CSV table of C-alpha atoms in Angstrom, one decimal:
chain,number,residue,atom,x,y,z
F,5,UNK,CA,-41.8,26.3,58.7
F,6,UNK,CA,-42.1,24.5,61.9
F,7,UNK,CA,-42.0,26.0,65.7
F,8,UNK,CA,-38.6,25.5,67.1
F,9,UNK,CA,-38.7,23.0,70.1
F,10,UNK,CA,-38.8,24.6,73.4
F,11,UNK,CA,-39.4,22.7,76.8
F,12,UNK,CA,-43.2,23.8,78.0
F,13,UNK,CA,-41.9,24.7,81.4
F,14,UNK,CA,-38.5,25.5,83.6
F,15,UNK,CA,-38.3,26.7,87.6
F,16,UNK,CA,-35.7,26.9,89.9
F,17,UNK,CA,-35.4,28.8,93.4
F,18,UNK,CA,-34.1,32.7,94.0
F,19,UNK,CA,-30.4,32.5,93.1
F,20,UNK,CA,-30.3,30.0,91.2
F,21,UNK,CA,-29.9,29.1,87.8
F,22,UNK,CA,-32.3,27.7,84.9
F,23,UNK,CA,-31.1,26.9,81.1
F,24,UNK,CA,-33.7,26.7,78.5
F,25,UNK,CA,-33.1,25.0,75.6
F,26,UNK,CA,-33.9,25.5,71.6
F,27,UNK,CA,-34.0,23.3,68.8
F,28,UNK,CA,-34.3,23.9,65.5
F,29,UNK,CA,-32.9,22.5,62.3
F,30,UNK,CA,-30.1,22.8,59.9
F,31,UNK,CA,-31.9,25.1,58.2
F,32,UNK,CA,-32.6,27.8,60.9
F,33,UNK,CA,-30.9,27.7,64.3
F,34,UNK,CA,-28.5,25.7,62.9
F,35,UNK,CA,-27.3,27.6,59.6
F,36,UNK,CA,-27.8,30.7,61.3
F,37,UNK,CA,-26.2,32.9,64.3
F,38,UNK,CA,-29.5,34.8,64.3
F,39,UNK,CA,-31.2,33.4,67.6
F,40,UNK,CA,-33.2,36.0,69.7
F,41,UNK,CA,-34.7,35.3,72.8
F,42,UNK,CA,-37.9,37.2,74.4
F,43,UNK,CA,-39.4,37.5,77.5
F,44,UNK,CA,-43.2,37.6,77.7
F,45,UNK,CA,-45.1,38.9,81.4
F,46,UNK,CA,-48.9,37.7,81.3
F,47,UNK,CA,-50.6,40.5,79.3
F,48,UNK,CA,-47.7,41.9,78.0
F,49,UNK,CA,-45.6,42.4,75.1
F,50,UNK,CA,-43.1,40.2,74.5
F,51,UNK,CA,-39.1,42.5,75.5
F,52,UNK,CA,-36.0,41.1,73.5
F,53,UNK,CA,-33.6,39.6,76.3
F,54,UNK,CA,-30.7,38.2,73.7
F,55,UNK,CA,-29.9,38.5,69.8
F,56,UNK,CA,-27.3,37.2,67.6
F,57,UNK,CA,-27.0,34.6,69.5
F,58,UNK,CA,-25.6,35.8,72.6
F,59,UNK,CA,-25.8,39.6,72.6
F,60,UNK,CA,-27.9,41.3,75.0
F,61,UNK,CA,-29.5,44.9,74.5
F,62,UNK,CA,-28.6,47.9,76.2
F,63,UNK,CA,-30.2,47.9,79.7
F,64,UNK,CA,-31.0,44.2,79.7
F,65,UNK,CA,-29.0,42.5,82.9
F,66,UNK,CA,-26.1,40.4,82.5
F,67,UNK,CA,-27.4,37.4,84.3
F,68,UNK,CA,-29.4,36.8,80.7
F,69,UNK,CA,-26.9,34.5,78.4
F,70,UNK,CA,-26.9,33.2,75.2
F,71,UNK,CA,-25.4,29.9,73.6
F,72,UNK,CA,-26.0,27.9,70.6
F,73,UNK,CA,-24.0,24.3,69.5
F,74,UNK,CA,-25.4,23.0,66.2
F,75,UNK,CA,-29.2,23.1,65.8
F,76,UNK,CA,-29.6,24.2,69.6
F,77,UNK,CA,-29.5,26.9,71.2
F,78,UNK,CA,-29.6,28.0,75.3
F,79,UNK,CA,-30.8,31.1,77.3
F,80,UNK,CA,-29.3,31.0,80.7
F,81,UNK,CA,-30.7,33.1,83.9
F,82,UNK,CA,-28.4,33.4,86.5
F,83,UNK,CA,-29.4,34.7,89.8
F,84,UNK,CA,-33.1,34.3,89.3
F,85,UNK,CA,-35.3,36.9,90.7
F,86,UNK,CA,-38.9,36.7,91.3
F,87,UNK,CA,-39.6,39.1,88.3
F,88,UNK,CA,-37.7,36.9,85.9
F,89,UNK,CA,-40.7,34.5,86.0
F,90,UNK,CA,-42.3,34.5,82.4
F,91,UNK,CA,-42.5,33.1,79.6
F,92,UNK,CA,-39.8,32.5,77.2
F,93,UNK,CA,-39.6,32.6,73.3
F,94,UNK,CA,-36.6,32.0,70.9
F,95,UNK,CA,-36.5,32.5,67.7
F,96,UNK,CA,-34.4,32.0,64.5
F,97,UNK,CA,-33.9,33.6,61.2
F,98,UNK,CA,-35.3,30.8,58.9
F,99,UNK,CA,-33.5,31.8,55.6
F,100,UNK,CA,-35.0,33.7,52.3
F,101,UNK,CA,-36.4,36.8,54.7
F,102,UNK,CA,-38.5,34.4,57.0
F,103,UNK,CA,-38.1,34.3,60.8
F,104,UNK,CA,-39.9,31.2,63.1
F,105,UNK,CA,-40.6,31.2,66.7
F,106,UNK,CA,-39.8,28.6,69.5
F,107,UNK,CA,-43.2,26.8,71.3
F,108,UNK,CA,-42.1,28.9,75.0
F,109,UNK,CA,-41.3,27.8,77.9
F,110,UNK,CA,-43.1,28.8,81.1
F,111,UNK,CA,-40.0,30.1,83.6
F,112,UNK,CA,-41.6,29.9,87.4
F,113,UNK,CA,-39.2,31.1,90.4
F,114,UNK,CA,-39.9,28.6,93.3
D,20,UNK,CA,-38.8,58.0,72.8
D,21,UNK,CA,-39.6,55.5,70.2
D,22,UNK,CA,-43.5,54.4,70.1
D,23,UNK,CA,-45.8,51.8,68.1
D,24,UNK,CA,-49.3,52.6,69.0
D,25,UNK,CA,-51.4,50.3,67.9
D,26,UNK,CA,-55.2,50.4,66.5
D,27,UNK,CA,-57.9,49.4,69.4
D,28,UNK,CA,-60.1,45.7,69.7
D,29,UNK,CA,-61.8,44.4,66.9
D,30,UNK,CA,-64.2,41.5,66.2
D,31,UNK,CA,-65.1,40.3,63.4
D,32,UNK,CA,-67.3,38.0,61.7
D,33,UNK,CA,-66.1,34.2,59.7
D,34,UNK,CA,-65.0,35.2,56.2
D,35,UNK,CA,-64.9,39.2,57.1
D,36,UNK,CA,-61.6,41.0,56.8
D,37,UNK,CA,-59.1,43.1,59.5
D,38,UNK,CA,-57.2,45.3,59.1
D,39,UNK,CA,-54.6,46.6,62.0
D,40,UNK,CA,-52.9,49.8,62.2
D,41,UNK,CA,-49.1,50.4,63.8
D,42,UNK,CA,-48.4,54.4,64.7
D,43,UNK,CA,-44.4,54.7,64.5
D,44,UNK,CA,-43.0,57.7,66.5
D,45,UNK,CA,-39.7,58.8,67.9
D,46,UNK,CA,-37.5,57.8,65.3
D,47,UNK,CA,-37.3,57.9,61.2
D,48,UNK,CA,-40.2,55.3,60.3
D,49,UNK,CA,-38.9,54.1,57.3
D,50,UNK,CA,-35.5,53.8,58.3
D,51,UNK,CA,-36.7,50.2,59.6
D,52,UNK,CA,-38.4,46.9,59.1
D,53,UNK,CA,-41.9,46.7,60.9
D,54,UNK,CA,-42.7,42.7,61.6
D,55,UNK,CA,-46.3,41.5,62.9
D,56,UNK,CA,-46.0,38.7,65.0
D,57,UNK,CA,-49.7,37.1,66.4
D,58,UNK,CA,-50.3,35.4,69.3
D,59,UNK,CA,-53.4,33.0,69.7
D,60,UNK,CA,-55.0,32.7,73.6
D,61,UNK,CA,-52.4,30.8,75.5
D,62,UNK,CA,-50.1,29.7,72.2
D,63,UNK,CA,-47.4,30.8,71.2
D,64,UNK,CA,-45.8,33.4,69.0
D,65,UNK,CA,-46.0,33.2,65.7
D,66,UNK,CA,-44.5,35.6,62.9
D,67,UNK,CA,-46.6,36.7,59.8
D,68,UNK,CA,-44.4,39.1,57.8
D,69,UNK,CA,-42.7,42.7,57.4
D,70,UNK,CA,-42.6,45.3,55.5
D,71,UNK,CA,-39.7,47.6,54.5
D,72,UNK,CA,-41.2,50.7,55.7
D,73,UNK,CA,-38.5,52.5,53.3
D,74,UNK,CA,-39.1,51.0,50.1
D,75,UNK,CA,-42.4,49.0,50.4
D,76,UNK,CA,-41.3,45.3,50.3
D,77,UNK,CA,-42.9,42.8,51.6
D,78,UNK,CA,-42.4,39.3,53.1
D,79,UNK,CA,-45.0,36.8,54.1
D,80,UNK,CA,-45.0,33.6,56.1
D,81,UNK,CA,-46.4,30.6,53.8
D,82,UNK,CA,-48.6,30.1,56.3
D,83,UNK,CA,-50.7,33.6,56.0
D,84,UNK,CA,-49.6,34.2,51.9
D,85,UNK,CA,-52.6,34.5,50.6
D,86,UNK,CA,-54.4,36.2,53.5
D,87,UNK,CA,-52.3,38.4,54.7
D,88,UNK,CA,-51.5,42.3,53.0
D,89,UNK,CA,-49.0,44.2,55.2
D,90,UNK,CA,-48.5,47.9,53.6
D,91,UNK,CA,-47.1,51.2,55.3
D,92,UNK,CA,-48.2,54.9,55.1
D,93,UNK,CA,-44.8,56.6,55.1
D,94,UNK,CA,-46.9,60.3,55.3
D,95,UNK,CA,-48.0,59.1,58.3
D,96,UNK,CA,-45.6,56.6,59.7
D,97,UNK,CA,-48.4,54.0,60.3
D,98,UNK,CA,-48.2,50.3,59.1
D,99,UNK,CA,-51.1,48.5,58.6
D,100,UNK,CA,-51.4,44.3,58.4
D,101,UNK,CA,-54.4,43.0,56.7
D,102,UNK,CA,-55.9,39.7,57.1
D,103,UNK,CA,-58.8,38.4,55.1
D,104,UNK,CA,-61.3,35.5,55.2
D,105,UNK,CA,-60.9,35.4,59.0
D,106,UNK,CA,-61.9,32.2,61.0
D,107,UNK,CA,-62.1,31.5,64.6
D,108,UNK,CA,-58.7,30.6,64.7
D,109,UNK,CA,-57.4,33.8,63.9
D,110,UNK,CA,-58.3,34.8,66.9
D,111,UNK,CA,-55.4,36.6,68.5
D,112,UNK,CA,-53.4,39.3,69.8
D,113,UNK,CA,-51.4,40.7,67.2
D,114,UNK,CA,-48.2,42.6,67.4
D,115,UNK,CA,-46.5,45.0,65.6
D,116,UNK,CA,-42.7,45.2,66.2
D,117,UNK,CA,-39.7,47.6,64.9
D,118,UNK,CA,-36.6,45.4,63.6
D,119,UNK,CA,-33.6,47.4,64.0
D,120,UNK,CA,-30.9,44.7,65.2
D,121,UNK,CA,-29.7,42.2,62.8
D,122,UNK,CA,-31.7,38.7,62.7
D,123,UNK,CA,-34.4,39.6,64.8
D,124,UNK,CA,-38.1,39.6,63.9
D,125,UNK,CA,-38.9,42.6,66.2
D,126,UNK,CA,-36.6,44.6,69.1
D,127,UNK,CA,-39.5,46.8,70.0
D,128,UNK,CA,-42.8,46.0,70.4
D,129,UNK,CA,-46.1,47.5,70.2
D,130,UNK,CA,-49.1,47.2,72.5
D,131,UNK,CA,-50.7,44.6,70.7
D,132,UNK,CA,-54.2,44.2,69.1
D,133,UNK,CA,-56.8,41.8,70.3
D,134,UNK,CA,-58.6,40.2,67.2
D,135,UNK,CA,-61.8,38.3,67.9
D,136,UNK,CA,-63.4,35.7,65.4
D,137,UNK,CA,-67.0,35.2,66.2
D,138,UNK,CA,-70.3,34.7,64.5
C-alpha cells in the first residue's frame, strides 16, 4: 500500500487560510469516505483534527474543514493561529481492514 | 479519563526482538480496536496493525506480516505489539492508539515508545 500524496510543506500568515491537499487512489481515498486528518506538534502525539471525511471531534475548532472530490481530499485552516503550526497527516481506510497514511505536510504560520 | 500508557525506551540489537506494551484505562478495554502506528526520525506515519481488544483478531500491514505479533491482555487491559528480527530501520517511535470512530486508524493516542536499532 503506498503513502497517500501530501505536499511536504504549507504557510500562510495569522488569519489567513491554508488548504492541504491528499491524494490517494481509487482504491482508498477514492472508494472510501473514511479520510482522517491528524495534527502532529514536534515531540508529540499525533490529535485527530477531522474523520469521515469532514467531521470534526468534540472540542476540536471549527476553523478545521474537511473535503474530498474523487481520489483527493482537503483539510482547510481557517483563521490560522500561531499554535496551528504542525505537521499534518491524512489518512484513508485502504479496504480489507487496512488503513494508510499521507507523507505530511509541514503547516508554518508566517 | 481515558489513558494509553505506554511501556518506556528500548534498544535493541540487529535481529533481536521488541516487544511494546499499551496500558488502557478509563474506559471498557475491549470495547475497542487498539492500532499501532510507528513513526521513523523525521518520516512519516506509518500504520502496522490492530487488534480487536474484544475478541482477539488481528490485522497486519503487508509490510510488517511476518514480523509483527500484536496481542492484548484483556485481565489487564494492556496491548502489546511485537516486532521481530529488528534492523536499523525499525528505528522509531511507536504508537499505540484507541479506534472508537468509524474509518480511523486511531482517535486517541498514546505517549509513544522510542525503539532504537543499534549494534
Amino acid at each position: 500500500q503506498s503513502a497517500l500524496t501530501q505536499p511536504p510543506s504549507a504557510s500562510g500568515s495569522p488569519g489567513q487560510s491554508v488548504t492541504i491537499s491528499c491524494t490517494g487512489t481509487s482504491s482508498d481515498v477514492g472508494d472510501y469516505d473514511y479520510v482522517s486528518w491528524y495534527q502532529q506538534h514536534p515531540g508529540k502525539a499525533p490529535k485527530l483534527m477531522i474523520y469521515e471525511v469532514s467531521k470534526r471531534p468534540s472540542g476540536v475548532p471549527d476553523r478545521f474543514s474537511g473535503s474530498k472530490s474523487g481520489n483527493t481530499a482537503s483539510l482547510t485552516v481557517s483563521g490560522l493561529q500561531a499554535e496551528d503550526e504542525a505537521d499534518y497527516y491524512c489518512s484513508s481506510y485502504a479496504g480489507i481492514n487496512n488503513y494508510v497514511f499521507g507523507t505530511g505536510t509541514k503547516v508554518t504560520v508566517l | 479519563q481515558v489513558q494509553l500508557v505506554q511501556s518506556g525506551a528500548e534498544v535493541k540489537k540487529p535481529g533481536a526482538s521488541v516487544k511494546v506494551s499499551c496500558k488502557a484505562s478509563g474506559y471498557t478495554f475491549t470495547s475497542y480496536t487498539i492500532h499501532w502506528v510507528r513513526q521513523a526520525p523525521g518520516q512519516r506515519l506509518e500504520w502496522m496493525g490492530w487488534i480487536n481488544a474484544g475478541n482477539g483478531n488481528t490485522k497486519y500491514s503487508r509490510k510488517f506480516q511476518g514480523r509483527v505479533t500484536i496481542t492484548r491482555d484483556t485481565s489487564a487491559s494492556t496491548a502489546y505489539m511485537e516486532l521481530s528480527s529488528l534492523r536499523s530501520e525499525d528505528t522509531a517511535v511507536y504508537f499505540c492508539a484507541r479506534q472508537v470512530l468509524a474509518g480511523t486508524p486511531g482517535d486517541y493516542w498514546g505517549q509513544g515508545t522510542l525503539v532504537t536499532v543499534s549494534s
